Amino acid sequence: MGSDEEILDNTLISKARLEALVDGVFAFAMTLLVVSLNVPTIPKAEAATELPAYLVTMFPQFLSFLIAFFILASLWIVHHEHFHFLRSVNKVVLWLNILILIFVVLVPFSTNLSGAYSHVPIAPLIFHANMLILSCLFLVQWQYIIHRPALLTGPVHPDRIVDAVMDRVPIILAAITGMALVIFNAPFSSMYMYMIFPLVMRILMWQIRSKRAAKNIQAS
């Protein structure tokens, strides 16, 4: 008769193939973001005068591209941190990742839409909704993982759990605030929330970690 651990292991799945799939989808989505940045077709004789003005009009698209690229990069790092603690995955983790990937591949569409129609409220709203759902799914996945010891390589330190949540919150807050700004008729300004909230959270986390380190020194 097999042990409970052996029976449990039969329900688990190797994480290697899932990591490979996630890495490939993130790489594809991050590359696809640049598709919206079309090189303008301008006669060579007029390029010297018209190209600078055209590039200025593309600023919303460049901004959306940069924000989306850095968000995807940060979420890929978050995903890497999740899987660092995992020994194996079960079907719940597998399907959570499938849901995450659905909204990852939607990012190029919502980014291109927001960049091309930044003055139309529905376009940035779709972008913010995409980011909100995506970041919430990552938070749900993290909460699920840390409460499943059978999936983990070892216990996760309580300080790391708190830090990880704080790493994921800025995008959620930025997306909610961005949606509010769109509703109150400031659609383009809403994109700057993805710069402000991560910066503020980094400062707060630095202060918390400094205080934590000071307490540890005093305790020792």
CSV table of C-alpha atoms in Angstrom, one decimal:
chain,number,residue,atom,x,y,z
A,1,MET,CA,0.0,0.0,0.0
A,2,GLY,CA,1.5,3.4,-1.0
A,3,SER,CA,2.0,6.3,1.3
A,4,ASP,CA,-0.2,9.4,1.2
A,5,GLU,CA,2.8,11.3,-0.4
A,6,GLU,CA,3.1,8.7,-3.2
A,7,ILE,CA,-0.6,8.9,-3.9
A,8,LEU,CA,-0.4,12.7,-3.9
A,9,ASP,CA,2.6,12.7,-6.3
A,10,ASN,CA,0.5,10.8,-8.8
A,11,THR,CA,-1.8,13.9,-9.1
A,12,LEU,CA,1.1,16.3,-9.6
A,13,ILE,CA,2.6,17.5,-12.9
A,14,SER,CA,6.2,18.5,-13.7
A,15,LYS,CA,6.5,22.2,-13.9
A,16,ALA,CA,9.2,22.3,-16.6
A,17,ARG,CA,6.8,22.1,-19.6
A,18,LEU,CA,4.5,24.7,-18.1
A,19,GLU,CA,7.4,27.1,-17.6
A,20,ALA,CA,8.5,26.6,-21.2
A,21,LEU,CA,5.0,27.4,-22.4
A,22,VAL,CA,4.7,30.5,-20.2
A,23,ASP,CA,8.2,31.8,-21.3
A,24,GLY,CA,7.3,31.3,-25.0
A,25,VAL,CA,3.9,33.1,-24.7
A,26,PHE,CA,5.5,36.0,-22.7
A,27,ALA,CA,8.3,36.3,-25.3
A,28,PHE,CA,5.8,36.3,-28.2
A,29,ALA,CA,3.5,38.9,-26.5
A,30,MET,CA,6.4,41.2,-25.7
A,31,THR,CA,7.6,41.0,-29.2
A,32,LEU,CA,4.2,41.5,-30.7
A,33,LEU,CA,3.8,44.8,-28.8
A,34,VAL,CA,6.1,46.5,-31.3
A,35,VAL,CA,3.8,45.7,-34.3
A,36,SER,CA,1.7,48.8,-33.6
A,37,LEU,CA,4.7,51.1,-34.1
A,38,ASN,CA,4.5,51.3,-37.8
A,39,VAL,CA,7.3,53.1,-39.8
A,40,PRO,CA,5.5,55.9,-41.6
A,41,THR,CA,5.4,56.0,-45.4
A,42,ILE,CA,6.6,59.5,-46.2
A,43,PRO,CA,8.2,60.6,-49.5
A,44,LYS,CA,11.9,61.0,-49.0
A,45,ALA,CA,11.8,64.6,-50.2
A,46,GLU,CA,9.3,65.5,-47.4
A,47,ALA,CA,10.7,63.2,-44.7
A,48,ALA,CA,13.0,65.9,-43.1
A,49,THR,CA,10.0,68.1,-42.3
A,50,GLU,CA,7.2,65.7,-41.8
A,51,LEU,CA,8.9,62.8,-39.9
A,52,PRO,CA,9.5,64.7,-36.7
A,53,ALA,CA,5.9,65.9,-36.5
A,54,TYR,CA,4.7,62.4,-37.2
A,55,LEU,CA,6.8,60.9,-34.5
A,56,VAL,CA,5.3,63.4,-32.0
A,57,THR,CA,1.8,62.2,-32.9
A,58,MET,CA,3.0,58.7,-32.1
A,59,PHE,CA,3.9,59.5,-28.5
A,60,PRO,CA,0.8,57.8,-27.0
A,61,GLN,CA,1.7,54.7,-28.9
A,62,PHE,CA,5.3,54.8,-27.7
A,63,LEU,CA,4.1,55.4,-24.1
A,64,SER,CA,1.6,52.5,-24.2
A,65,PHE,CA,4.3,50.2,-25.7
A,66,LEU,CA,6.8,51.0,-23.0
A,67,ILE,CA,4.3,50.7,-20.2
A,68,ALA,CA,3.0,47.4,-21.5
A,69,PHE,CA,6.5,46.0,-22.1
A,70,PHE,CA,7.7,46.8,-18.6
A,71,ILE,CA,4.5,45.4,-17.1
A,72,LEU,CA,4.8,42.1,-19.0
A,73,ALA,CA,8.5,42.0,-18.0
A,74,SER,CA,7.7,42.5,-14.3
A,75,LEU,CA,4.9,39.9,-14.4
A,76,TRP,CA,7.3,37.4,-16.1
A,77,ILE,CA,9.7,38.0,-13.2
A,78,VAL,CA,6.8,37.5,-10.7
A,79,HIS,CA,5.9,34.2,-12.5
A,80,HIS,CA,9.5,33.1,-12.2
A,81,GLU,CA,9.4,33.8,-8.5
A,82,HIS,CA,6.2,31.8,-8.1
A,83,PHE,CA,7.8,28.8,-9.8
A,84,HIS,CA,11.0,29.2,-7.8
A,85,PHE,CA,9.0,28.0,-4.8
A,86,LEU,CA,7.2,25.2,-6.6
A,87,ARG,CA,8.3,21.6,-6.7
A,88,SER,CA,5.4,20.5,-8.9
A,89,VAL,CA,2.1,21.8,-10.2
A,90,ASN,CA,-1.4,20.5,-9.9
A,91,LYS,CA,-4.4,21.0,-12.3
A,92,VAL,CA,-5.5,24.2,-10.4
A,93,VAL,CA,-2.1,25.8,-10.9
A,94,LEU,CA,-2.1,24.6,-14.5
A,95,TRP,CA,-5.5,26.2,-15.3
A,96,LEU,CA,-4.6,29.4,-13.5
A,97,ASN,CA,-1.7,29.7,-15.8
A,98,ILE,CA,-3.9,29.1,-18.8
A,99,LEU,CA,-6.1,31.9,-17.7
A,100,ILE,CA,-3.1,34.1,-17.1
A,101,LEU,CA,-1.8,33.4,-20.6
A,102,ILE,CA,-5.2,34.3,-22.2
A,103,PHE,CA,-4.8,37.8,-20.8
A,104,VAL,CA,-1.1,38.0,-21.6
A,105,VAL,CA,-1.7,37.4,-25.3
A,106,LEU,CA,-4.5,40.1,-25.1
A,107,VAL,CA,-2.0,42.7,-23.9
A,108,PRO,CA,-0.7,43.6,-27.5
A,109,PHE,CA,-4.3,44.1,-28.6
A,110,SER,CA,-5.3,46.3,-25.7
A,111,THR,CA,-2.0,48.2,-25.8
A,112,ASN,CA,-2.3,48.9,-29.6
A,113,LEU,CA,-5.9,50.0,-29.1
A,114,SER,CA,-5.1,52.3,-26.2
A,115,GLY,CA,-2.1,53.8,-28.1
A,116,ALA,CA,-4.0,54.4,-31.3
A,117,TYR,CA,-7.2,55.7,-29.7
A,118,SER,CA,-6.0,57.2,-26.4
A,119,HIS,CA,-8.6,60.0,-26.7
A,120,VAL,CA,-11.5,57.5,-26.8
A,121,PRO,CA,-12.4,56.3,-23.3
A,122,ILE,CA,-13.2,52.7,-24.2
A,123,ALA,CA,-9.7,52.1,-25.5
A,124,PRO,CA,-7.7,52.8,-22.3
A,125,LEU,CA,-10.5,51.2,-20.3
A,126,ILE,CA,-9.9,48.0,-22.1
A,127,PHE,CA,-6.2,48.3,-21.4
A,128,HIS,CA,-6.7,49.0,-17.7
A,129,ALA,CA,-9.2,46.1,-17.4
A,130,ASN,CA,-6.7,43.8,-19.1
A,131,MET,CA,-4.0,44.8,-16.6
A,132,LEU,CA,-6.3,44.5,-13.7
A,133,ILE,CA,-7.5,41.0,-14.5
A,134,LEU,CA,-4.0,39.9,-15.3
A,135,SER,CA,-2.5,41.2,-12.1
A,136,CYS,CA,-5.3,39.9,-10.0
A,137,LEU,CA,-4.8,36.4,-11.5
A,138,PHE,CA,-1.2,36.6,-10.4
A,139,LEU,CA,-2.2,37.5,-6.9
A,140,VAL,CA,-4.7,34.6,-6.8
A,141,GLN,CA,-2.1,32.2,-8.1
A,142,TRP,CA,0.4,33.4,-5.4
A,143,GLN,CA,-2.1,33.0,-2.6
A,144,TYR,CA,-3.0,29.5,-3.9
A,145,ILE,CA,0.6,28.4,-4.1
A,146,ILE,CA,1.7,29.5,-0.6
A,147,HIS,CA,-1.2,27.7,1.0
A,148,ARG,CA,-0.4,24.3,-0.7
A,149,PRO,CA,2.7,22.9,1.1
A,150,ALA,CA,2.6,19.8,-1.0
A,151,LEU,CA,3.5,21.8,-4.1
A,152,LEU,CA,6.3,23.7,-2.5
A,153,THR,CA,10.0,22.9,-2.3
A,154,GLY,CA,9.9,24.2,1.3
A,155,PRO,CA,8.2,26.7,3.6
A,156,VAL,CA,8.0,30.3,2.4
A,157,HIS,CA,9.2,32.9,5.0
A,158,PRO,CA,6.4,35.2,6.2
A,159,ASP,CA,8.4,38.3,5.3
A,160,ARG,CA,8.7,37.0,1.7
A,161,ILE,CA,4.9,36.4,1.5
A,162,VAL,CA,4.3,40.0,2.6
A,163,ASP,CA,6.9,41.4,0.1
A,164,ALA,CA,5.5,39.3,-2.7
A,165,VAL,CA,2.0,40.7,-2.2
A,166,MET,CA,3.3,44.3,-2.1
A,167,ASP,CA,5.2,43.5,-5.4
A,168,ARG,CA,1.9,42.6,-7.1
A,169,VAL,CA,-0.4,45.3,-5.7
A,170,PRO,CA,1.0,48.4,-7.6
A,171,ILE,CA,-0.4,47.2,-11.0
A,172,ILE,CA,-3.8,46.5,-9.4
A,173,LEU,CA,-3.9,50.0,-7.9
A,174,ALA,CA,-2.7,51.6,-11.1
A,175,ALA,CA,-5.3,49.8,-13.1
A,176,ILE,CA,-8.2,50.8,-10.8
A,177,THR,CA,-7.0,54.4,-10.6
A,178,GLY,CA,-6.5,54.5,-14.3
A,179,MET,CA,-10.1,53.3,-14.9
A,180,ALA,CA,-11.3,56.0,-12.5
A,181,LEU,CA,-9.4,58.7,-14.4
A,182,VAL,CA,-10.8,57.5,-17.7
A,183,ILE,CA,-14.3,57.7,-16.3
A,184,PHE,CA,-13.5,61.3,-15.1
A,185,ASN,CA,-12.4,62.3,-18.6
A,186,ALA,CA,-8.6,62.0,-18.3
A,187,PRO,CA,-7.9,58.9,-20.4
A,188,PHE,CA,-4.3,59.8,-21.5
A,189,SER,CA,-3.2,60.8,-18.0
A,190,SER,CA,-4.4,57.4,-16.7
A,191,MET,CA,-1.4,55.7,-18.3
A,192,TYR,CA,1.0,57.5,-16.0
A,193,MET,CA,-0.4,55.5,-13.0
A,194,TYR,CA,1.7,52.6,-14.1
A,195,MET,CA,4.8,54.7,-13.4
A,196,ILE,CA,3.6,56.4,-10.2
A,197,PHE,CA,2.3,53.5,-8.2
A,198,PRO,CA,5.3,51.1,-8.7
A,199,LEU,CA,7.6,54.0,-7.7
A,200,VAL,CA,5.6,54.8,-4.6
A,201,MET,CA,5.4,51.1,-3.6
A,202,ARG,CA,9.1,50.7,-4.1
A,203,ILE,CA,9.8,53.6,-1.7
A,204,LEU,CA,7.4,52.1,0.9
A,205,MET,CA,8.9,48.6,0.5
A,206,TRP,CA,12.4,50.1,1.0
A,207,GLN,CA,11.2,51.8,4.2
A,208,ILE,CA,9.6,48.6,5.5
A,209,ARG,CA,12.7,46.5,4.7
A,210,SER,CA,14.9,49.0,6.4
A,211,LYS,CA,12.8,49.0,9.6
A,212,ARG,CA,12.7,45.2,9.4
A,213,ALA,CA,16.4,45.0,9.1
A,214,ALA,CA,16.9,47.4,12.0
A,215,LYS,CA,14.6,45.2,14.2
A,216,ASN,CA,16.5,42.1,13.3
A,217,ILE,CA,19.7,43.7,14.3
A,218,GLN,CA,18.3,44.8,17.6
A,219,ALA,CA,16.8,41.3,18.2
A,220,SER,CA,20.2,39.7,17.6
